[in-house]
Coordinates of C-alpha atoms in Angstrom, one line a residue:
Chain A
M1 CA -16.4 15.2 -6.3
S2 CA -13.3 13.0 -6.5
F3 CA -12.1 14.2 -3.1
I4 CA -15.5 13.4 -1.5
S5 CA -15.5 9.9 -3.1
N6 CA -12.0 9.4 -1.6
I7 CA -13.2 10.6 1.8
S8 CA -16.0 8.0 1.6
A9 CA -13.4 5.3 0.6
E10 CA -11.2 6.3 3.6
F11 CA -14.3 5.8 5.9
I12 CA -14.8 2.3 4.6
K13 CA -11.1 1.5 5.4
I14 CA -11.7 2.2 9.1
K15 CA -14.8 -0.1 9.3
R16 CA -14.3 -2.9 11.7
T17 CA -11.1 -1.4 13.1
F18 CA -10.6 -0.3 16.7
V19 CA -11.0 3.4 15.8
Y20 CA -14.7 3.7 16.7
G21 CA -14.3 1.5 19.8
L22 CA -11.4 3.6 21.0
T23 CA -13.3 6.8 20.4
V24 CA -16.3 5.7 22.5
I25 CA -14.1 4.2 25.3
A26 CA -11.9 7.3 25.5
T27 CA -14.8 9.8 25.5
S28 CA -17.0 7.9 28.0
F29 CA -14.4 6.8 30.5
I30 CA -13.9 10.1 32.4
P31 CA -17.6 11.1 32.5
I32 CA -18.5 7.6 33.8
I33 CA -15.8 7.8 36.5
N34 CA -17.0 11.3 37.5
F35 CA -20.6 10.1 37.6
M36 CA -19.7 7.3 39.9
L37 CA -17.6 9.6 42.1
C38 CA -20.4 12.1 42.5
A39 CA -23.0 9.4 43.1
E40 CA -20.9 7.4 45.6
R41 CA -19.2 10.3 47.5
P42 CA -21.7 13.2 47.6
K43 CA -20.2 14.5 50.9
V44 CA -16.9 15.1 49.2
M45 CA -18.1 16.1 45.8
L46 CA -21.1 18.4 46.7
G47 CA -18.8 20.9 48.3
K48 CA -16.9 21.3 45.0
F49 CA -20.1 22.3 43.2
S50 CA -21.4 24.8 45.8
S51 CA -21.0 27.7 43.4
D52 CA -20.9 27.7 39.5
A53 CA -21.8 24.0 39.6
W54 CA -21.6 23.5 35.8
L55 CA -18.3 25.4 35.5
Q56 CA -16.8 23.3 38.3
F57 CA -18.1 20.0 36.8
I58 CA -16.9 20.9 33.3
Q59 CA -13.4 21.8 34.6
L60 CA -13.2 18.6 36.8
T61 CA -14.2 16.4 33.8
W62 CA -12.1 18.3 31.2
K63 CA -8.9 18.3 33.4
N64 CA -8.1 14.7 33.0
M65 CA -9.1 14.7 29.4
A66 CA -6.8 17.6 28.5
L67 CA -4.0 16.3 30.5
G68 CA -3.9 12.7 29.5
V69 CA -6.6 11.1 27.5
L70 CA -6.8 13.5 24.6
P71 CA -3.1 13.5 23.7
M72 CA -2.9 9.7 24.0
Y73 CA -6.1 9.2 22.0
L74 CA -4.6 11.4 19.2
I75 CA -1.3 9.5 19.2
L76 CA -3.2 6.2 19.0
L77 CA -5.8 7.4 16.5
T78 CA -3.3 8.8 14.0
N79 CA -1.2 5.7 14.2
L80 CA -4.1 3.3 13.8
I81 CA -5.4 5.1 10.6
V82 CA -2.0 5.3 8.9
Q83 CA -1.1 1.8 9.9
I84 CA -4.1 0.4 8.0
E85 CA -2.1 1.0 4.8
F86 CA 1.3 -0.2 6.1
R87 CA -0.2 -3.3 7.8
N88 CA -2.1 -4.4 4.6
N89 CA 0.7 -3.4 2.3
T90 CA -1.7 -1.2 0.4
W91 CA 0.2 2.0 -0.1
K92 CA 1.5 0.8 -3.5
Q93 CA -2.1 0.2 -4.7
V94 CA -3.2 3.6 -3.3
Y95 CA -0.4 5.4 -5.2
T96 CA -1.3 3.6 -8.5
L97 CA -4.8 5.0 -8.3
P98 CA -5.6 8.1 -10.4
R99 CA -5.4 10.3 -7.3
S100 CA -3.2 13.3 -6.8
Y101 CA -0.7 13.1 -3.9
K102 CA -2.5 16.1 -2.4
D103 CA -5.7 14.1 -2.4
I104 CA -4.1 11.0 -0.9
F105 CA -2.4 13.0 1.9
Y106 CA -5.4 15.3 2.8
S107 CA -8.2 12.8 2.6
K108 CA -6.6 10.7 5.4
Y109 CA -5.7 13.8 7.3
L110 CA -9.3 15.0 7.1
I111 CA -10.6 11.7 8.4
I112 CA -8.3 12.1 11.5
H113 CA -9.6 15.6 12.1
L114 CA -13.3 14.6 11.6
L115 CA -12.8 11.9 14.1
L116 CA -11.0 14.3 16.5
I117 CA -13.9 16.8 16.2
G118 CA -16.4 13.9 16.7
F119 CA -14.4 12.8 19.7
L120 CA -14.6 16.3 21.3
I121 CA -18.3 16.6 20.6
L122 CA -19.0 13.1 21.9
F123 CA -17.0 13.9 25.1
D124 CA -19.0 17.1 25.7
I125 CA -22.2 15.1 25.2
F126 CA -21.1 12.4 27.7
L127 CA -20.0 15.2 30.1
I128 CA -23.5 16.7 30.0
I129 CA -25.2 13.3 30.3
S130 CA -23.0 12.5 33.2
A131 CA -23.9 15.7 35.1
I132 CA -27.7 15.4 34.3
A133 CA -27.6 11.7 35.4
V134 CA -25.9 12.7 38.7
S135 CA -28.6 15.2 39.5
R136 CA -31.3 12.6 38.7
V137 CA -29.6 10.1 41.1
D138 CA -29.0 12.7 43.9
E139 CA -31.3 15.8 43.9
N140 CA -28.7 17.8 45.9
Y141 CA -26.7 18.2 42.7
K142 CA -28.1 21.1 40.7
F143 CA -27.4 20.4 37.1
S144 CA -30.1 21.4 34.6
L145 CA -29.8 21.8 30.9
S146 CA -31.2 25.4 31.1
D147 CA -28.2 26.5 33.2
L148 CA -25.5 24.8 31.0
P149 CA -22.9 27.4 30.0
I150 CA -22.9 26.2 26.4
N151 CA -20.8 29.1 25.1
Y152 CA -18.1 28.5 27.7
L153 CA -18.1 24.8 26.8
A154 CA -17.9 25.5 23.1
V155 CA -15.1 28.0 23.4
L156 CA -13.1 25.7 25.7
T157 CA -13.6 22.8 23.3
G158 CA -12.7 24.9 20.3
R159 CA -9.4 26.1 22.0
I160 CA -8.5 22.5 23.0
Y161 CA -9.2 21.4 19.4
L162 CA -6.8 24.1 18.1
G163 CA -4.1 22.9 20.6
A164 CA -4.7 19.3 19.6
C165 CA -4.2 20.1 15.9
T166 CA -0.5 20.5 16.6
I167 CA -0.2 17.0 18.0
S168 CA -2.2 15.6 15.1
A169 CA 0.1 17.3 12.6
I170 CA 3.3 16.0 14.2
Q171 CA 1.9 12.5 14.8
Y172 CA 0.6 12.3 11.2
W173 CA 4.0 13.2 9.9
L174 CA 5.7 10.6 12.2
S175 CA 3.1 7.9 11.3
L176 CA 3.7 8.4 7.6
K177 CA 7.4 8.5 7.9
F178 CA 7.9 5.3 9.9
R179 CA 6.6 1.9 8.7
N180 CA 7.1 0.4 12.2
F181 CA 4.1 1.4 14.3
V182 CA 6.1 1.4 17.5
I183 CA 8.3 4.3 16.6
P184 CA 5.6 7.0 16.2
L185 CA 3.9 5.7 19.3
A186 CA 7.1 5.8 21.3
I187 CA 8.1 9.2 20.1
G188 CA 4.6 10.7 20.6
G189 CA 4.2 9.1 24.1
S190 CA 7.7 10.3 25.2
L191 CA 7.1 13.8 24.0
W192 CA 3.8 14.0 25.8
L193 CA 5.4 12.6 29.0
I194 CA 8.3 15.0 28.8
G195 CA 5.8 17.8 28.4
L196 CA 4.0 16.7 31.6
M197 CA 7.3 16.7 33.5
L198 CA 8.1 20.2 32.2
I199 CA 4.7 21.7 32.8
D200 CA 6.0 24.3 35.2
W201 CA 8.8 25.4 32.8
D202 CA 8.7 29.1 31.7
N203 CA 8.8 28.3 28.0
I204 CA 6.3 25.4 28.1
I205 CA 4.1 27.7 26.0
Y206 CA 6.3 26.8 23.0
Y207 CA 6.0 23.0 23.5
P208 CA 3.4 21.7 21.1
Y209 CA 2.5 18.4 22.9
M210 CA 1.3 20.5 25.8
Y211 CA -0.9 22.9 23.8
P212 CA -4.3 21.2 24.5
T213 CA -3.3 20.9 28.2
L214 CA -2.3 24.6 28.3
M215 CA -5.4 25.6 26.5
F216 CA -7.3 24.1 29.4
L217 CA -5.0 25.0 32.4
T218 CA -4.1 28.6 31.5
D219 CA -6.3 31.2 33.1
F220 CA -6.7 33.5 30.1
A221 CA -8.7 36.0 32.1
K222 CA -5.5 36.7 34.2
H223 CA -3.0 36.2 31.3
P224 CA -4.8 37.3 28.0
D225 CA -1.4 37.6 26.3
R226 CA -0.9 33.9 26.6
L227 CA -4.0 33.1 24.6
N228 CA -2.5 35.0 21.7
I229 CA 0.9 33.3 22.0
L230 CA -0.7 29.9 22.3
T231 CA -3.1 30.4 19.4
L232 CA -0.4 31.8 17.2
S233 CA 2.1 29.0 18.1
A234 CA -0.5 26.3 17.6
C235 CA -1.5 27.7 14.2
I236 CA 2.1 28.1 13.0
T237 CA 3.1 24.6 14.3
F238 CA 0.1 23.0 12.7
L239 CA 0.6 24.7 9.3
F240 CA 4.3 24.3 9.2
T241 CA 4.3 20.6 10.2
T242 CA 1.4 19.8 7.8
G243 CA 3.3 21.6 5.0
L244 CA 6.6 19.9 5.8
S245 CA 4.8 16.5 6.0
F246 CA 3.1 16.9 2.6
W247 CA 6.4 18.2 1.0
Q248 CA 8.2 15.1 2.3
I249 CA 5.5 12.7 1.0
N250 CA 5.4 14.5 -2.3
S251 CA 9.1 14.5 -2.8
Q252 CA 9.7 10.8 -1.8
R253 CA 11.6 9.0 -4.6
E254 CA 9.9 5.7 -3.7
K255 CA 6.2 5.5 -3.0
G256 CA 4.3 2.5 -1.6
Chain B
M1 CA 3.8 1.8 -28.7
I2 CA 1.6 1.8 -25.5
I3 CA 4.8 1.7 -23.3
E4 CA 8.1 3.1 -24.3
T5 CA 11.2 3.7 -22.2
C6 CA 14.3 5.4 -23.5
H7 CA 17.7 4.4 -22.0
L8 CA 16.1 3.9 -18.6
D9 CA 18.6 3.6 -15.7
Y10 CA 17.7 3.3 -12.1
S11 CA 19.5 2.8 -8.8
Y12 CA 18.3 2.8 -5.2
N13 CA 21.6 4.2 -4.1
S14 CA 24.4 5.7 -6.0
K15 CA 26.6 2.5 -5.8
E16 CA 25.0 -0.2 -7.8
P17 CA 22.5 0.4 -10.7
I18 CA 19.5 -1.8 -10.6
L19 CA 18.4 -1.1 -14.2
K20 CA 20.8 -0.3 -17.0
D21 CA 19.7 1.2 -20.3
I22 CA 16.3 -0.4 -20.5
N23 CA 14.5 0.4 -23.8
L24 CA 11.1 -1.2 -23.3
K25 CA 8.8 -1.2 -26.3
V26 CA 5.3 -2.7 -25.7
P27 CA 3.0 -2.6 -28.7
F28 CA -0.7 -1.7 -28.5
G29 CA -2.9 -4.8 -28.2
S30 CA 0.0 -7.2 -27.2
I31 CA 0.4 -9.5 -24.3
Y32 CA 3.9 -8.7 -23.3
G33 CA 5.7 -11.3 -21.2
F34 CA 8.4 -9.7 -19.0
L35 CA 10.7 -12.5 -18.1
G36 CA 13.6 -12.7 -15.7
P37 CA 14.9 -14.5 -12.7
N38 CA 14.1 -13.1 -9.2
G39 CA 16.0 -9.9 -8.5
A40 CA 16.6 -9.2 -12.3
G41 CA 14.8 -5.8 -12.1
K42 CA 11.3 -6.8 -13.3
T43 CA 9.4 -5.3 -10.3
T44 CA 11.6 -2.2 -10.3
T45 CA 10.8 -1.6 -14.0
L46 CA 7.1 -2.1 -13.4
R47 CA 7.2 0.2 -10.4
L48 CA 8.8 2.9 -12.6
L49 CA 6.1 2.5 -15.2
L50 CA 3.4 3.0 -12.5
S51 CA 5.2 6.1 -11.0
L52 CA 5.8 4.3 -7.7
L53 CA 9.5 5.1 -8.3
K54 CA 10.7 8.4 -9.6
S55 CA 12.7 7.9 -12.8
Q56 CA 16.0 9.6 -13.0
D57 CA 16.0 11.8 -16.1
A58 CA 15.0 9.1 -18.7
P59 CA 11.6 9.6 -20.1
I60 CA 8.9 7.0 -19.7
R61 CA 6.0 7.2 -22.2
L62 CA 2.7 5.5 -21.8
F63 CA -0.2 6.0 -24.3
G64 CA 2.1 8.4 -26.1
M65 CA 2.3 10.7 -23.0
E66 CA 5.3 11.3 -20.8
M67 CA 4.6 10.1 -17.2
Q68 CA 5.9 13.3 -15.8
G69 CA 3.1 15.8 -15.9
N70 CA 0.5 13.2 -17.0
R71 CA 0.4 10.9 -14.1
L72 CA -3.3 11.0 -13.4
A73 CA -4.4 10.8 -17.1
I74 CA -2.1 7.7 -17.5
L75 CA -3.1 6.0 -14.3
K76 CA -6.8 6.3 -15.1
R77 CA -6.2 3.9 -18.0
I78 CA -4.1 1.3 -16.1
G79 CA -5.0 -1.6 -13.9
S80 CA -2.2 -3.0 -11.8
L81 CA -1.0 -5.7 -9.5
I82 CA 2.4 -5.3 -8.0
E83 CA 4.1 -8.0 -6.0
S84 CA 1.8 -9.4 -3.3
P85 CA -2.0 -8.6 -3.4
S86 CA -2.8 -5.3 -1.7
L87 CA -6.0 -6.0 0.3
Y88 CA -7.6 -4.6 3.4
T89 CA -7.7 -7.8 5.3
H90 CA -10.2 -6.7 7.9
L91 CA -12.8 -6.0 5.1
N92 CA -14.6 -8.4 2.8
A93 CA -14.0 -8.6 -1.0
R94 CA -17.0 -6.3 -1.8
E95 CA -15.8 -3.6 0.6
N96 CA -12.3 -3.8 -0.8
L97 CA -13.7 -3.3 -4.3
K98 CA -16.0 -0.5 -3.1
I99 CA -12.9 1.4 -1.9
Y100 CA -11.3 1.3 -5.3
Q101 CA -14.6 1.8 -7.1
L102 CA -15.0 5.1 -5.2
S103 CA -11.5 6.2 -6.1
Y104 CA -11.8 5.3 -9.8
E105 CA -15.3 6.7 -9.8
C106 CA -16.5 3.8 -12.0
S107 CA -20.0 2.3 -11.9
K108 CA -21.1 0.3 -8.9
K109 CA -22.2 -2.7 -11.1
R110 CA -18.5 -3.2 -12.0
I111 CA -18.0 -4.6 -8.5
D112 CA -20.3 -7.6 -9.3
E113 CA -18.9 -7.9 -12.8
V114 CA -15.3 -8.2 -11.7
L115 CA -16.2 -10.6 -8.9
N116 CA -17.9 -12.7 -11.4
I117 CA -15.0 -12.6 -13.9
V118 CA -12.5 -13.8 -11.2
G119 CA -15.0 -16.3 -9.8
L120 CA -15.3 -14.8 -6.3
S121 CA -19.0 -14.0 -6.4
G122 CA -19.7 -16.7 -3.8
A123 CA -17.1 -15.4 -1.4
A124 CA -17.8 -11.6 -1.8
E125 CA -19.0 -11.2 1.8
K126 CA -16.2 -13.2 3.4
K127 CA -13.4 -11.2 5.1
T128 CA -10.3 -11.4 3.0
K129 CA -8.3 -12.3 6.0
A130 CA -9.8 -15.8 5.6
Y131 CA -9.0 -16.0 1.9
S132 CA -6.4 -18.4 0.6
L133 CA -3.4 -17.0 -1.3
G134 CA -5.1 -17.9 -4.6
M135 CA -8.3 -16.2 -3.7
K136 CA -6.4 -13.1 -2.6
Q137 CA -4.6 -13.1 -6.0
R138 CA -7.9 -13.4 -7.8
L139 CA -9.3 -10.4 -5.8
A140 CA -6.2 -8.4 -6.6
I141 CA -6.8 -9.2 -10.3
A142 CA -10.4 -8.1 -9.9
I143 CA -9.2 -4.8 -8.4
A144 CA -6.9 -4.4 -11.4
L145 CA -9.8 -4.9 -13.8
L146 CA -12.3 -2.7 -11.9
N147 CA -11.8 0.5 -14.0
D148 CA -11.9 -1.4 -17.3
P149 CA -8.4 -0.4 -18.1
D150 CA -6.7 -0.2 -21.5
L151 CA -3.5 -1.5 -20.0
L152 CA -3.0 -4.1 -17.4
I153 CA 0.4 -4.3 -15.6
L154 CA 0.6 -7.5 -13.6
D155 CA 3.6 -8.6 -11.6
E156 CA 3.6 -12.4 -11.3
P157 CA -0.2 -12.6 -11.3
T158 CA -0.5 -16.4 -11.1
N159 CA 1.5 -16.7 -7.9
G160 CA -0.3 -18.8 -5.4
L161 CA -2.9 -20.1 -7.9
D162 CA -3.5 -23.8 -8.3
P163 CA -3.1 -25.4 -11.8
N164 CA -6.8 -24.9 -12.6
G165 CA -6.7 -21.3 -11.4
I166 CA -3.7 -20.6 -13.5
I167 CA -5.4 -22.0 -16.6
E168 CA -8.6 -19.9 -15.9
I169 CA -6.6 -16.7 -15.3
R170 CA -4.6 -17.4 -18.5
D171 CA -7.8 -17.8 -20.5
L172 CA -9.2 -14.7 -18.9
F173 CA -6.1 -12.7 -20.0
K174 CA -6.3 -14.1 -23.5
A175 CA -10.0 -13.2 -23.7
L176 CA -9.3 -9.7 -22.4
N177 CA -6.6 -9.3 -25.0
K178 CA -8.5 -10.8 -28.0
E179 CA -12.1 -9.7 -27.3
H180 CA -11.6 -6.4 -25.6
G181 CA -8.3 -5.3 -27.1
K182 CA -6.5 -4.8 -23.7
T183 CA -2.8 -4.6 -23.7
I184 CA -1.3 -6.8 -20.9
V185 CA 2.2 -6.7 -19.4
I186 CA 2.8 -9.8 -17.3
S187 CA 6.1 -10.4 -15.4
S188 CA 7.2 -13.9 -14.6
H189 CA 10.3 -15.9 -13.9
L190 CA 8.7 -19.0 -15.6
L191 CA 9.4 -19.3 -19.3
P192 CA 6.7 -22.0 -20.0
E193 CA 4.1 -19.8 -18.4
I194 CA 4.9 -16.8 -20.7
E195 CA 5.2 -19.0 -23.8
K196 CA 1.6 -20.1 -23.3
I197 CA 0.2 -16.6 -23.4
A198 CA 2.5 -13.9 -24.7
T199 CA 2.6 -12.4 -28.1
H200 CA 5.8 -10.4 -27.3
V201 CA 8.6 -11.1 -24.8
G202 CA 11.2 -9.0 -23.0
I203 CA 13.9 -10.8 -21.1
I204 CA 15.8 -9.0 -18.4
N205 CA 18.7 -10.2 -16.3
Q206 CA 20.9 -8.3 -13.8
G207 CA 19.1 -5.0 -14.8
K208 CA 19.8 -5.4 -18.6
L209 CA 17.2 -6.1 -21.2
L210 CA 18.8 -9.1 -23.0
F211 CA 16.1 -9.8 -25.5
Q212 CA 13.0 -8.1 -26.8
G213 CA 10.8 -9.3 -29.7
T214 CA 7.9 -11.4 -30.7
L215 CA 7.3 -14.9 -29.4
P216 CA 8.3 -16.6 -32.7
E217 CA 11.6 -14.7 -32.6
L218 CA 12.2 -16.0 -29.1
Q219 CA 11.3 -19.5 -30.2
E220 CA 13.7 -19.3 -33.1
L221 CA 16.5 -18.2 -30.8
K222 CA 15.5 -21.0 -28.4
S223 CA 15.6 -23.6 -31.2
N224 CA 19.3 -22.7 -31.8
G225 CA 20.0 -24.0 -28.3
L226 CA 18.1 -27.3 -28.4
H227 CA 19.8 -30.3 -27.0
I228 CA 19.2 -34.1 -26.6
G229 CA 20.7 -36.4 -24.0
V230 CA 21.9 -39.8 -25.2
E231 CA 22.9 -42.8 -23.0
T232 CA 24.6 -45.7 -24.7
N233 CA 26.6 -48.8 -23.8
D234 CA 29.9 -47.2 -25.0
Q235 CA 29.9 -43.5 -24.5
L236 CA 33.6 -43.0 -25.6
R237 CA 33.0 -44.7 -28.9
A238 CA 29.8 -42.9 -29.5
I239 CA 31.6 -39.5 -29.0
D240 CA 34.2 -40.7 -31.4
L241 CA 31.6 -41.6 -34.0
L242 CA 29.5 -38.4 -33.6
K243 CA 32.3 -35.8 -33.2
T244 CA 32.7 -35.0 -36.9
N245 CA 29.0 -33.9 -37.4
Y246 CA 27.5 -33.1 -34.0
Q247 CA 30.2 -32.0 -31.5
P248 CA 28.8 -34.1 -28.5
T249 CA 29.9 -33.3 -25.0
Q250 CA 29.8 -35.7 -22.0
T251 CA 27.7 -34.4 -19.1
G252 CA 27.4 -36.8 -16.2
N253 CA 26.5 -40.2 -17.7
Q254 CA 25.0 -38.9 -20.9
L255 CA 26.1 -37.3 -24.1
Q256 CA 24.7 -33.8 -24.8
I257 CA 24.2 -33.1 -28.5
S258 CA 22.7 -30.0 -30.1
Y259 CA 20.1 -30.5 -32.8
R260 CA 17.8 -28.5 -35.0
N261 CA 14.8 -30.8 -35.8
N262 CA 13.3 -34.2 -35.1
E263 CA 14.8 -35.7 -38.2
Q264 CA 18.2 -35.1 -36.8
I265 CA 17.3 -37.1 -33.7
A266 CA 16.2 -40.0 -35.7
A267 CA 19.4 -39.8 -37.9
I268 CA 21.7 -39.7 -34.8
N269 CA 19.9 -42.8 -33.3
E270 CA 20.1 -44.7 -36.6
F271 CA 23.8 -43.8 -37.1
L272 CA 24.7 -45.1 -33.6
V273 CA 22.7 -48.3 -34.0
T274 CA 24.1 -49.1 -37.4
N275 CA 27.6 -48.7 -35.9
G276 CA 26.9 -51.3 -33.3
I277 CA 26.2 -48.9 -30.4
K278 CA 23.3 -49.9 -28.1
V279 CA 21.2 -46.7 -27.4
Y280 CA 19.6 -47.1 -23.9
R281 CA 17.9 -43.7 -23.7
I282 CA 17.5 -40.7 -25.9
G283 CA 15.5 -37.6 -25.0
M284 CA 15.2 -33.9 -25.2
I285 CA 16.9 -31.7 -22.6
N286 CA 14.4 -28.9 -21.8
S287 CA 15.9 -25.5 -22.1
D288 CA 15.0 -23.3 -19.2
L289 CA 15.4 -19.6 -18.7
E290 CA 19.1 -20.0 -17.8
D291 CA 19.8 -21.8 -21.1
I292 CA 18.0 -19.0 -23.0
F293 CA 20.2 -16.4 -21.2
I294 CA 23.3 -18.3 -22.2
Q295 CA 22.0 -18.6 -25.7
I296 CA 21.3 -14.8 -25.9
I297 CA 24.6 -13.9 -24.4
K298 CA 26.4 -16.2 -26.9
A299 CA 24.4 -14.7 -29.7
S300 CA 25.3 -11.2 -28.7
Q301 CA 29.0 -11.9 -28.5

């Protein structure tokens, strides 16, 4: 009961912040651009959707999301949520509440994950709306809800979420560790950019900031072993970083 | 004792200890004024009491329980304000209180009650970003009162309040203490402020607890260090006349003379006048915290 109350309290803290605006902008941006592209340039775009229209549209839309928008969103979101306490100098009041350190740590962490899940679902909804809207504007596009490969979309979204968990864990740790908001932003942004530069490296499969991207880009039908490695690496990184982060918070001599 | 520390030492790094052998004893139902200049170690002590700092070995007992292992049970009974007010400035006062109400799991009606107590009912829907420092301080006090705590730990709670606000908050603390039996620990660097409210006083300087006792005990100590300043037409002769009984010292253009009561002031004046000295000015020299420190150090030597 206490944990649920604290989750509600955490939701009040993000009221009137940029968190919800950022989520809506980041999820709607690519579907809107793709809608405009398809509507304005049917000659170029129709060819891409000649077979497996939905599959092609999902991949076209998810590509930019998995490569760029999602990692950046996660870096910004985690920073924004943790910075609410630093900016307002409220950590000291939080730690004098009758709340366990576990409760304080995980309630905020859970909010980040709930927002991340909401972000992914909202993005899928915008993706579907965008495709349906395109087919309404131009009848040559054949997107109907009955043909939507919902299982494929759900599995893809689930895998990308698992990949994104690793970034969230590392960014949460960095955001809690550094009071200065620029440091976690700079480290997160740099690690993501380095990952993009190293995308063709043989061992990129062990580079956590690329896990959501690799969950999308890797052809698991051709390389089923990579799915296992990626899933296992993502789970280990997520659990290890979360554990390390909590241990560090718990053992801090000075709180708040 | 509601708060008890035993040989409490603390240092942020291994070089210089911030607190040295602090044996704090706060009785149940008291208003304990924790006095000391800036940087004396007041906030560090209060942070240790609230478990914001991990104490090094020495036990800290609150409500008869050791902090280690009983943190949640202890914090449930405490309301606190440490340093500047901790407020979510993008939210209004009611939303700020709602956050803490959910965490304390106390009744919703407490929000209106505490807003009313600190006089912020009319500004409850206003974003705290637009609050003055005094209003922020009031809201921080409201947060400290929200869970109806048995013990209030307040670090310089009247900072930023105007004179009327200070009087109101002082009356509020007195009422909470007398009518509701709350124990209140208030830190301050202003002796007159503490004198108006405290029943017990602890004085800390450079990490050492120099004095701990009741307010009358402090006042007695203070009276040993009372001085008057005297200006006359012939200071040298006045010193000569007074030196046998009063040991006067010349400070600037006035004589500083220690005294014990008002009759002595009248006697000094009469003695000078009858010996042909014109007394231009005679008045009390207020003893501040620094004087008290000197007095305490002298007494301990």
